[in-house]
């Protein structure tokens, strides 16, 4: 078992854990209920053989999160969507890649 991620932001830790679990990588969450000023929550990969796959998923996610989204017009409802948003607030359409 190897630790792969830790952060003071519990929602970010949960997001990364969910990403791994959704992709078939079994995880263990440690320090989830501990006082965050003393220890941060941690995501651990249970099977060491899946650790490299987990790192690859994290790298892909980081790449997606770092790509800025320019303003765009929704093709479904015509609403102007401001910079940084990948989904139409009005109708829920996801911006095409």
Short mmCIF file of C-alpha atoms in Angstrom, two decimals:
data_model
loop_
_atom_site.label_atom_id
_atom_site.label_comp_id
_atom_site.label_asym_id
_atom_site.label_seq_id
_atom_site.Cartn_x
_atom_site.Cartn_y
_atom_site.Cartn_z
CA UNK A 1 0.00 0.00 0.00
CA UNK A 2 1.35 3.43 -0.99
CA UNK A 3 0.26 6.96 -0.14
CA UNK A 4 -0.49 8.88 -3.30
CA UNK A 5 -2.11 12.14 -2.21
CA UNK A 6 -2.60 14.41 0.78
CA UNK A 7 -4.07 17.90 1.07
CA UNK A 8 -5.65 20.10 3.73
CA UNK A 9 -8.72 20.52 1.50
CA UNK A 10 -10.91 17.51 2.27
CA UNK A 11 -13.07 18.05 -0.83
CA UNK A 12 -10.00 17.89 -3.08
CA UNK A 13 -8.86 14.69 -1.35
CA UNK A 14 -12.33 13.24 -1.94
CA UNK A 15 -12.24 14.25 -5.61
CA UNK A 16 -8.93 12.47 -6.17
CA UNK A 17 -10.10 9.39 -4.27
CA UNK A 18 -13.29 9.26 -6.36
CA UNK A 19 -11.28 9.54 -9.58
CA UNK A 20 -9.23 6.51 -8.61
CA UNK A 21 -12.19 4.44 -7.41
CA UNK A 22 -14.18 5.22 -10.60
CA UNK A 23 -11.25 3.85 -12.59
CA UNK A 24 -11.05 0.58 -10.68
CA UNK A 25 -8.20 1.51 -8.34
CA UNK A 26 -8.94 0.48 -4.77
CA UNK A 27 -8.07 3.17 -2.24
CA UNK A 28 -7.99 3.74 1.48
CA UNK A 29 -8.67 7.14 3.05
CA UNK A 30 -6.68 7.93 6.20
CA UNK A 31 -6.95 10.83 8.66
CA UNK A 32 -10.37 11.77 7.28
CA UNK A 33 -11.79 12.74 10.66
CA UNK A 34 -8.61 14.04 12.27
CA UNK A 35 -8.23 17.75 13.08
CA UNK A 36 -6.89 19.25 9.84
CA UNK A 37 -4.39 21.46 11.64
CA UNK A 38 -2.66 18.39 13.05
CA UNK A 39 -2.75 15.98 10.08
CA UNK A 40 -4.17 16.16 6.59
CA UNK A 41 -6.40 13.53 5.00
CA UNK A 42 -4.51 11.05 2.81
CA UNK A 43 -5.42 8.84 -0.14
CA UNK A 44 -3.58 5.52 -0.30
CA UNK A 45 -3.52 3.06 -3.22
CA UNK A 46 -4.17 -0.38 -1.74
CA UNK A 47 -2.57 -2.44 -4.53
CA UNK A 48 1.02 -1.34 -5.25
CA UNK A 49 0.67 -2.65 -8.81
CA UNK A 50 -1.91 0.08 -9.50
CA UNK A 51 0.20 2.96 -8.20
CA UNK A 52 1.64 3.93 -11.60
CA UNK A 53 -1.85 3.86 -13.14
CA UNK A 54 -3.05 6.14 -10.36
CA UNK A 55 -0.24 8.62 -11.02
CA UNK A 56 -1.15 8.65 -14.71
CA UNK A 57 -4.78 9.47 -13.87
CA UNK A 58 -3.67 12.32 -11.60
CA UNK A 59 -1.46 13.74 -14.33
CA UNK A 60 -4.34 13.62 -16.84
CA UNK A 61 -6.64 15.37 -14.36
CA UNK A 62 -4.06 18.06 -13.61
CA UNK A 63 -3.66 18.68 -17.35
CA UNK A 64 -7.43 19.03 -17.78
CA UNK A 65 -7.75 21.39 -14.82
CA UNK A 66 -4.91 23.63 -16.00
CA UNK A 67 -6.34 24.23 -19.50
CA UNK A 68 -8.13 27.60 -19.49
CA UNK A 69 -11.57 27.70 -21.06
CA UNK A 70 -12.18 30.80 -23.19
CA UNK A 71 -15.63 32.43 -23.34
CA UNK A 72 -17.99 30.54 -25.65
CA UNK A 73 -21.57 30.52 -26.95
CA UNK A 74 -23.73 27.51 -26.10
CA UNK A 75 -24.77 25.71 -29.31
CA UNK A 76 -28.03 24.53 -27.69
CA UNK A 77 -29.50 27.67 -26.14
CA UNK A 78 -27.22 30.46 -27.45
CA UNK A 79 -26.25 31.65 -23.97
CA UNK A 80 -22.87 33.41 -23.68
CA UNK A 81 -20.71 31.47 -21.19
CA UNK A 82 -17.95 33.34 -19.39
CA UNK A 83 -14.30 32.34 -19.30
CA UNK A 84 -13.43 29.33 -17.15
CA UNK A 85 -16.71 27.44 -17.45
CA UNK A 86 -16.96 24.20 -19.42
CA UNK A 87 -20.71 23.76 -19.02
CA UNK A 88 -23.66 26.03 -19.86
CA UNK A 89 -25.25 27.37 -16.70
CA UNK A 90 -28.59 27.72 -18.49
CA UNK A 91 -29.15 24.33 -20.13
CA UNK A 92 -26.28 22.13 -18.90
CA UNK A 93 -24.66 21.55 -22.30
CA UNK A 94 -20.97 20.65 -21.99
CA UNK A 95 -18.59 22.60 -24.21
CA UNK A 96 -17.28 20.52 -27.12
CA UNK A 97 -13.54 19.88 -27.12
#
